[in-house]
Coordinates of C-alpha atoms in Angstrom, one line a residue:
X1 CA 150.3 81.8 32.9
X2 CA 148.3 79.6 35.3
X3 CA 145.8 82.4 35.7
X4 CA 145.2 82.7 32.0
X5 CA 144.7 78.9 31.7
X6 CA 142.1 79.0 34.5
X7 CA 140.4 81.9 32.8
X8 CA 140.3 80.1 29.4
X9 CA 138.9 77.0 31.1
X10 CA 136.2 79.0 32.8
X11 CA 135.3 80.7 29.5
X12 CA 134.9 77.3 27.8
X13 CA 132.7 76.0 30.6
X14 CA 130.4 79.0 30.4
X15 CA 130.2 78.8 26.6
X16 CA 129.2 75.1 26.9
X17 CA 126.6 75.9 29.5
X18 CA 124.9 78.4 27.3
X19 CA 124.2 75.8 24.6
X20 CA 120.8 74.1 24.9
X21 CA 117.4 75.3 25.8
X22 CA 116.1 75.9 29.4
X23 CA 114.0 72.6 29.1
X24 CA 117.2 70.6 28.3
X25 CA 119.1 72.2 31.2
X26 CA 116.3 71.5 33.6
X27 CA 116.0 67.9 32.4
X28 CA 119.8 67.4 32.6
X29 CA 120.1 68.9 36.1
X30 CA 117.1 66.9 37.3
X31 CA 118.7 63.7 36.3
X32 CA 122.0 64.7 38.0
X33 CA 120.1 65.8 41.2
X34 CA 118.0 62.6 41.5
X35 CA 121.0 60.3 40.9
X36 CA 122.2 61.6 44.2
X37 CA 118.9 62.5 46.0
X38 CA 117.0 59.2 45.2
X39 CA 119.6 56.7 46.7
X40 CA 120.4 59.2 49.5
X41 CA 116.7 59.4 50.6
X42 CA 116.3 55.7 50.4
X43 CA 119.4 54.9 52.4
X44 CA 118.4 57.3 55.1
X45 CA 115.0 55.8 55.2
X46 CA 116.7 52.4 55.7
X47 CA 119.0 53.7 58.5
X48 CA 116.0 55.3 60.3
X49 CA 114.0 52.1 59.6
X50 CA 116.6 49.9 61.3
X51 CA 116.0 51.7 64.6
X52 CA 112.2 51.5 64.2
X53 CA 112.4 47.8 63.5
X54 CA 114.6 47.2 66.5
X55 CA 112.3 49.2 68.7
X56 CA 109.3 47.3 67.5
X57 CA 110.9 43.9 68.3
X58 CA 112.3 45.1 71.7
X59 CA 108.8 46.4 72.6
X60 CA 107.6 42.8 72.6
X61 CA 110.3 41.7 75.0
X62 CA 109.3 44.0 77.9
X63 CA 108.5 47.6 78.9
X64 CA 111.8 48.2 80.7
X65 CA 113.7 47.0 77.6
X66 CA 111.6 49.3 75.4
X67 CA 112.1 52.3 77.7
X68 CA 115.8 51.7 77.9
X69 CA 116.3 51.3 74.2
X70 CA 114.2 54.4 73.5
X71 CA 116.3 56.4 76.0
X72 CA 119.6 55.2 74.5
X73 CA 118.6 55.6 70.9
X74 CA 117.0 59.0 71.2
X75 CA 119.6 60.5 73.5
X76 CA 123.0 58.8 73.3
X77 CA 122.8 57.4 69.8
X78 CA 121.4 60.6 68.3
X79 CA 124.1 62.6 70.2
X80 CA 126.9 60.5 68.7
X81 CA 125.2 60.2 65.3
X82 CA 124.9 64.0 65.0
X83 CA 128.6 64.5 65.8
X84 CA 129.9 61.8 63.4
X85 CA 127.5 62.7 60.6
X86 CA 128.4 66.4 61.0
X87 CA 132.2 65.8 61.0
X88 CA 131.9 63.4 58.0
X89 CA 130.1 66.1 56.0
X90 CA 133.4 67.8 55.5
X91 CA 134.2 65.0 53.1
X92 CA 131.2 66.2 50.9
X93 CA 132.9 69.5 50.4
X94 CA 136.4 68.1 49.7
X95 CA 135.4 65.1 47.5
X96 CA 132.7 67.0 45.7
X97 CA 135.0 69.9 44.6
X98 CA 137.9 67.6 43.8
X99 CA 135.7 65.4 41.6
X100 CA 134.3 68.4 39.8
X101 CA 137.9 69.6 39.2
X102 CA 138.9 66.1 37.9
X103 CA 141.4 65.7 40.7
X104 CA 140.2 62.1 41.2
X105 CA 143.3 61.0 42.9
X106 CA 142.6 63.2 45.9
X107 CA 139.2 61.6 46.8
X108 CA 140.8 58.4 48.2
X109 CA 143.2 60.5 50.3
X110 CA 140.4 62.6 51.7
X111 CA 138.5 59.5 52.5
X112 CA 141.4 58.1 54.5
X113 CA 142.0 61.4 56.3
X114 CA 138.3 61.4 57.3
X115 CA 138.6 57.8 58.6
X116 CA 141.5 58.9 60.9
X117 CA 139.6 61.9 62.3
X118 CA 136.3 60.1 62.8
X119 CA 138.1 57.1 64.4
X120 CA 139.6 59.3 67.0
X121 CA 136.2 61.0 67.5
X122 CA 134.5 57.6 68.0
X123 CA 137.1 56.6 70.6
X124 CA 136.5 59.8 72.5
X125 CA 132.7 59.2 72.4
X126 CA 133.0 55.5 73.6
X127 CA 133.2 56.2 77.4
X128 CA 129.7 57.7 77.2
X129 CA 128.5 54.3 76.0
X130 CA 130.7 52.3 78.4
X131 CA 129.5 54.3 81.5
X132 CA 125.8 54.8 80.5
X133 CA 124.4 53.1 83.7
X134 CA 126.2 55.2 86.3
X135 CA 125.6 58.4 84.2
X136 CA 121.9 57.7 84.0
X137 CA 121.7 56.8 87.7
X138 CA 123.5 60.1 88.6
X139 CA 120.9 61.9 86.5
X140 CA 118.1 60.3 88.6
X141 CA 116.9 57.7 86.1
X142 CA 115.1 54.7 87.5
X143 CA 117.6 52.0 88.4
X144 CA 116.1 49.1 86.5
X145 CA 115.9 51.1 83.2
X146 CA 119.5 52.5 83.8
X147 CA 120.8 48.9 84.1
X148 CA 119.2 47.7 80.9
X149 CA 120.2 51.0 79.1
X150 CA 123.8 50.3 80.1
X151 CA 123.6 46.8 78.5
X152 CA 122.2 48.2 75.3
X153 CA 124.8 50.9 75.2
X154 CA 127.6 48.3 75.3
X155 CA 126.0 46.5 72.5
X156 CA 125.9 49.7 70.4
X157 CA 129.6 50.5 70.6
X158 CA 130.2 48.5 67.4
X159 CA 127.3 50.5 65.9
X160 CA 129.1 53.7 66.9
X161 CA 132.1 52.8 64.9
X162 CA 129.9 51.6 62.0
X163 CA 128.7 55.2 61.5
X164 CA 132.3 56.3 60.9
X165 CA 132.6 53.9 57.9
X166 CA 129.0 54.4 56.7
X167 CA 128.9 58.2 56.5
X168 CA 132.4 58.6 55.0
X169 CA 131.9 55.9 52.3
X170 CA 128.5 57.3 51.4
X171 CA 129.9 60.8 50.9
X172 CA 132.8 59.5 49.0
X173 CA 130.5 57.6 46.6
X174 CA 127.9 60.4 46.4
X175 CA 130.5 62.9 45.2
X176 CA 131.0 60.6 42.2
X177 CA 127.3 60.0 41.7
X178 CA 128.0 56.3 42.3
X179 CA 125.5 55.8 45.1
X180 CA 123.1 53.3 43.6
X181 CA 125.0 50.6 45.4
X182 CA 124.1 52.4 48.7
X183 CA 120.4 52.1 47.9
X184 CA 120.7 48.4 47.0
X185 CA 122.6 47.6 50.2
X186 CA 120.0 49.6 52.2
X187 CA 117.1 47.6 50.7
X188 CA 118.9 44.3 51.4
X189 CA 119.7 45.4 55.0
X190 CA 116.1 46.2 55.9
X191 CA 114.8 42.8 54.7
X192 CA 117.7 41.0 56.4
X193 CA 117.1 42.9 59.7
X194 CA 113.4 42.1 59.8
X195 CA 114.0 38.4 59.1
X196 CA 116.9 38.1 61.6
X197 CA 115.2 40.1 64.3
X198 CA 112.1 37.8 64.0
X199 CA 114.4 34.7 64.0
X200 CA 116.4 35.6 67.1
X201 CA 113.7 37.4 69.2
X202 CA 110.5 35.6 68.3
X203 CA 111.4 32.1 67.1
X204 CA 114.5 31.3 69.2
X205 CA 113.7 33.7 72.1
X206 CA 117.1 35.2 72.5
X207 CA 115.5 38.4 73.8
X208 CA 117.5 41.6 74.0
X209 CA 120.7 39.9 72.9
X210 CA 119.1 38.6 69.7
X211 CA 117.6 42.0 68.9
X212 CA 121.0 43.8 69.4
X213 CA 122.9 41.2 67.3
X214 CA 120.6 41.8 64.4
X215 CA 120.9 45.6 64.9
X216 CA 124.7 45.5 64.8
X217 CA 124.7 43.3 61.7
X218 CA 122.3 45.7 60.1
X219 CA 124.6 48.6 60.8
X220 CA 127.7 46.8 59.4
X221 CA 126.4 44.9 56.4
X222 CA 126.0 48.1 54.2
X223 CA 129.5 49.1 55.3
X224 CA 131.1 45.9 54.2
X225 CA 129.3 46.1 50.9
X226 CA 130.5 49.7 50.3
X227 CA 134.1 48.8 51.2
X228 CA 134.0 45.9 48.8
X229 CA 132.7 48.2 46.1
X230 CA 135.4 50.8 46.8
X231 CA 138.3 48.4 47.2
X232 CA 137.2 46.0 44.4
X233 CA 137.9 48.2 41.5
X234 CA 134.6 49.9 40.9
X235 CA 136.2 53.2 42.0
X236 CA 139.5 52.7 40.2
X237 CA 139.9 56.4 39.3
X238 CA 139.3 57.7 42.9
X239 CA 140.7 54.9 45.0
X240 CA 144.4 54.2 44.5
X241 CA 145.0 52.2 47.7
X242 CA 146.1 53.2 51.1
X243 CA 148.6 56.1 51.2
X244 CA 150.8 57.8 53.8
X245 CA 149.4 61.1 52.3
X246 CA 146.4 60.4 54.6
X247 CA 148.6 61.6 57.5
X248 CA 149.6 64.9 55.7
X249 CA 147.8 68.2 56.1
X250 CA 145.3 66.9 58.7
X251 CA 144.8 70.2 60.5
X252 CA 142.7 71.9 57.7
X253 CA 140.5 68.8 57.4
X254 CA 140.1 68.7 61.2
X255 CA 139.0 72.4 61.3
X256 CA 136.5 71.8 58.5
X257 CA 135.3 68.6 60.1
X258 CA 134.7 70.4 63.5
X259 CA 132.8 73.2 61.7
X260 CA 130.7 70.7 59.9
X261 CA 130.1 68.7 63.1
X262 CA 128.9 71.8 65.0
X263 CA 126.7 72.9 62.1
X264 CA 124.9 69.5 61.7
X265 CA 124.7 68.8 65.5
X266 CA 122.9 72.1 66.2
X267 CA 120.3 71.2 63.6
X268 CA 119.8 67.5 64.7
X269 CA 119.5 68.3 68.4
X270 CA 117.0 71.1 67.9
X271 CA 114.0 68.8 67.9
X272 CA 115.3 66.9 71.0
X273 CA 115.1 70.1 73.0
X274 CA 111.5 70.4 71.9
X275 CA 110.7 67.1 73.6
X276 CA 112.6 68.0 76.8
X277 CA 110.8 71.4 77.1
X278 CA 107.4 69.6 77.2
X279 CA 108.2 67.2 80.0
X280 CA 107.1 69.5 82.8
X281 CA 103.9 70.9 81.2
X282 CA 100.3 70.2 82.1
X283 CA 99.1 66.7 81.0
X284 CA 102.7 66.0 80.1
X285 CA 101.9 62.3 79.3
X286 CA 99.4 63.2 76.6
X287 CA 101.6 66.1 75.4
X288 CA 104.7 64.0 75.0
X289 CA 102.7 61.1 73.4
X290 CA 101.2 63.5 70.8
X291 CA 104.5 65.3 70.3
X292 CA 106.4 62.0 69.9
X293 CA 103.9 60.9 67.2
X294 CA 104.4 64.2 65.4
X295 CA 108.2 64.1 65.7
X296 CA 108.2 60.4 64.5
X297 CA 106.3 61.5 61.4
X298 CA 108.6 64.5 61.0
X299 CA 111.6 62.2 61.5
X300 CA 110.5 60.1 58.5
X301 CA 110.0 63.3 56.5
X302 CA 113.4 64.6 57.6
X303 CA 115.0 61.7 55.7
X304 CA 113.8 63.3 52.5
X305 CA 115.4 66.6 53.7
X306 CA 118.7 64.9 54.3
X307 CA 118.5 63.4 50.8
X308 CA 118.1 66.8 49.2
X309 CA 120.8 68.2 51.5
X310 CA 123.2 65.6 50.0
X311 CA 122.0 66.3 46.5
X312 CA 122.6 70.1 46.9
X313 CA 126.0 69.5 48.5
X314 CA 127.2 67.2 45.7
X315 CA 125.9 69.3 42.8
X316 CA 127.2 72.6 44.2
X317 CA 130.6 71.2 45.1
X318 CA 130.9 69.4 41.7
X319 CA 130.1 72.6 39.8
X320 CA 132.3 74.8 41.9
X321 CA 135.2 72.3 41.4
X322 CA 134.4 72.2 37.7
X323 CA 134.7 76.0 37.6
X324 CA 131.1 76.8 36.7
X325 CA 129.4 79.4 39.0
X326 CA 126.3 79.6 36.7
X327 CA 125.7 75.9 36.8
X328 CA 126.1 75.9 40.6
X329 CA 123.4 78.7 40.9
X330 CA 121.1 76.8 38.5
X331 CA 121.5 73.6 40.5
X332 CA 120.6 75.5 43.7
X333 CA 117.4 76.9 42.2
X334 CA 116.4 73.5 40.7
X335 CA 117.0 71.6 44.0
X336 CA 115.1 74.2 46.0
X337 CA 112.1 74.2 43.7
X338 CA 111.9 70.4 43.5
X339 CA 112.2 70.1 47.3
X340 CA 109.6 72.8 47.8
X341 CA 107.1 71.2 45.4
X342 CA 107.3 67.8 47.2
X343 CA 107.0 69.4 50.7
X344 CA 104.0 71.5 49.5
X345 CA 102.1 68.4 48.6
X346 CA 103.0 66.9 52.0
X347 CA 101.9 70.2 53.7
X348 CA 98.4 69.9 52.1
X349 CA 98.1 66.2 53.0
X350 CA 99.0 66.7 56.7
X351 CA 96.7 69.8 56.9
X352 CA 93.7 67.7 55.7
X353 CA 94.5 64.4 57.5
X354 CA 95.2 66.1 60.9
X355 CA 94.4 63.8 63.8
X356 CA 93.5 60.8 61.6
X357 CA 97.2 59.9 61.2
X358 CA 97.5 59.5 65.0
X359 CA 95.5 56.3 65.0
X360 CA 98.3 54.5 63.2
X361 CA 100.3 54.9 66.4
X362 CA 97.7 55.0 69.2
X363 CA 94.1 54.1 70.1
X364 CA 93.7 57.0 72.6
X365 CA 91.2 59.6 71.5
X366 CA 92.8 62.2 73.8
X367 CA 96.2 61.7 72.1
X368 CA 94.6 61.7 68.6
X369 CA 92.9 65.0 69.5
X370 CA 96.2 66.5 70.7
X371 CA 97.9 65.3 67.5
X372 CA 95.1 67.0 65.5
X373 CA 95.7 70.2 67.4
X374 CA 99.5 70.0 66.6
X375 CA 99.0 69.0 62.9
X376 CA 99.1 72.5 61.5
X377 CA 102.4 73.1 63.2
X378 CA 103.6 69.7 61.8
X379 CA 102.5 70.8 58.3
X380 CA 104.4 74.1 58.7
X381 CA 107.5 72.3 59.9
X382 CA 107.4 70.1 56.8
X383 CA 107.0 73.1 54.5
X384 CA 109.9 74.9 56.2
X385 CA 112.1 71.8 55.8
X386 CA 111.7 72.2 52.0
X387 CA 114.2 75.0 51.8
X388 CA 116.4 75.1 54.9
X389 CA 118.1 71.6 54.3
X390 CA 118.9 72.4 50.7
X391 CA 120.6 75.7 51.7
X392 CA 122.5 73.8 54.4
X393 CA 123.6 71.4 51.6
X394 CA 124.7 74.4 49.5
X395 CA 126.8 75.6 52.5
X396 CA 128.4 72.2 52.8
X397 CA 129.1 72.1 49.1
X398 CA 130.7 75.5 49.1
X399 CA 132.6 75.0 52.4
X400 CA 130.7 77.6 54.5
X401 CA 130.1 75.2 57.5
X402 CA 131.6 77.6 60.1
X403 CA 129.4 80.5 58.9
X404 CA 126.2 78.3 59.1
X405 CA 127.2 77.1 62.5
X406 CA 127.1 80.7 63.8
X407 CA 123.8 81.2 62.0
X408 CA 122.4 78.0 63.7
X409 CA 123.5 79.1 67.1
X410 CA 121.9 82.5 66.8
X411 CA 118.6 81.5 65.1
X412 CA 118.0 78.2 66.9
X413 CA 119.4 78.7 70.4
X414 CA 119.3 82.5 70.9
X415 CA 116.0 83.1 69.1
X416 CA 114.0 80.0 68.6
X417 CA 114.3 78.3 72.0
X418 CA 113.9 81.5 74.1
X419 CA 110.8 82.5 72.1
X420 CA 109.4 79.0 72.6
X421 CA 110.0 79.1 76.3
X422 CA 108.2 82.5 76.6
X423 CA 105.2 81.3 74.5
X424 CA 105.0 77.9 76.2
X425 CA 105.6 78.7 79.8
X426 CA 105.2 82.5 80.3
X427 CA 102.2 83.0 78.0
X428 CA 100.9 79.5 78.8
X429 CA 100.5 78.3 75.2
X430 CA 102.0 75.0 76.4
X431 CA 103.4 72.6 73.6
X432 CA 102.0 74.7 70.8
X433 CA 103.9 77.8 72.1
X434 CA 107.2 75.9 72.4
X435 CA 106.8 74.5 68.9
X436 CA 105.8 78.0 67.4
X437 CA 109.0 79.3 69.0
X438 CA 111.1 76.6 67.4
X439 CA 109.5 77.2 64.1
X440 CA 110.2 80.9 64.4
X441 CA 113.9 80.0 64.9
X442 CA 113.9 77.7 61.8
X443 CA 112.1 80.5 59.7
X444 CA 114.7 83.0 60.8
X445 CA 117.5 80.6 59.9
X446 CA 115.9 80.0 56.5
X447 CA 115.6 83.7 55.7
X448 CA 119.3 84.3 56.7
X449 CA 120.5 81.4 54.6
X450 CA 118.5 82.7 51.6
X451 CA 120.1 86.2 52.0
X452 CA 123.6 84.7 52.3
X453 CA 123.1 82.5 49.3
X454 CA 121.6 85.3 47.2
X455 CA 124.3 87.8 48.0
X456 CA 127.2 85.3 47.5
X457 CA 129.7 86.1 44.7
X458 CA 129.7 82.7 43.1
X459 CA 132.6 83.6 40.8
X460 CA 134.6 84.1 43.9
X461 CA 133.4 80.8 45.3
X462 CA 134.7 79.1 42.1
X463 CA 138.2 80.7 42.7
X464 CA 138.2 79.7 46.4
X465 CA 137.3 76.1 45.5
X466 CA 140.1 76.1 42.9
X467 CA 142.6 77.5 45.4
X468 CA 141.6 74.9 48.0
X469 CA 142.0 72.1 45.5
X470 CA 145.3 73.4 44.1
X471 CA 146.8 74.1 47.5
X472 CA 146.2 70.6 48.9
X473 CA 146.9 68.8 45.6
X474 CA 150.3 70.5 45.2
X475 CA 151.2 69.5 48.8
X476 CA 150.2 65.9 48.0
X477 CA 152.2 65.8 44.8
X478 CA 155.3 67.1 46.7
X479 CA 154.8 64.6 49.4
X480 CA 154.6 61.8 46.9
X481 CA 157.8 62.9 45.2
X482 CA 159.5 63.0 48.6
X483 CA 158.4 59.5 49.4
X484 CA 159.7 58.2 46.0
X485 CA 163.0 59.9 46.4
X486 CA 163.4 58.5 49.9

């Protein structure tokens, strides 16, 4: 009986989809996509911008402070950030599919379960921030920089826990396409952070402490705003208050969170390895300066990629939960084409501008020439980032995180990095050789994900999403009845 009801529902959904012209469907899908992608891109620009603003103000305090902050932010903070963002992305799968299936009551439960899991993860990561100074000294870092880095790391522990709230709330709201509030809070935070950083570091001369106070407040202000929005009645259908159900059936969520964490971390850490591999090359100072400029530009552009990743994840999970394989496939095609069109324009711009962009960051003609030499590779990276993040978002929306984690390990770490080492060190192509190898890994990963996506039986994915939702929803209802009877 239940099977026939599901089949009738799917038939009605398909019939509704076939109504309307292609133009209408493209316009409707574009609106749904940009409702998620626009605020997601802006909020990620804001988060990235907070770090850049802090670095700019700390740079005026002293060279040791700047070096220490750069070390902590690019190594420790990125390490923790990648783990927490990856584990939180499990929420995109669960909330997105449940919202599409109109199981609104489950979204709040999933949010609370994610808070529990990420809280434990943050506690486990905390000792790395507490013992930063001895760790860096043991690794041979200069003592003065290690001491300042240890102070900065202690300041950033509240920031570590802010990521737990930030990522989970964003994904909870994105699944419902209620993320305009995220963009508004991000805009306010940037303005507030610039003003408070100037006030505390320039006007009142509080130095490093002033800069870190402003940074921590910039991390937490959006979180407070999002929590007020969720608890204050604006998510009345999906937030029913705190529940003991959050402690039920945690193991499947933990497994999905771990798979998500591995998948995202392997991607975020890939570029960091590129920097490490250039440290011992000829003219390392110029190479690293040029590479850091290119990666900084690529970092800003990556925020667009993460926005489209979020959009693909939400749209695919919503449509799978709703029971529409055809709409899910149409959404994938639309998001890929939109992302590719934007990146193709950027690809042309960076090919033509080449080294001229470097003068925004440096006055050195040698560094600018090195940037010009690397610009074609930067342009190719931007073009490749048009498809790969969208397909990663599709994987998150469908719940394939463990599959993509294996793909990432193979393509990035067993193909890309070894090829880069051979080209850069053995064949003496230096930085360009390393980067070409890394691009080869990304290209391989993109091709594999295209094949997986193309060959996927999307009708089966609809049924899997429905089974996942029904399985956990039934358990939750039984648990509620037990609580009431008790």
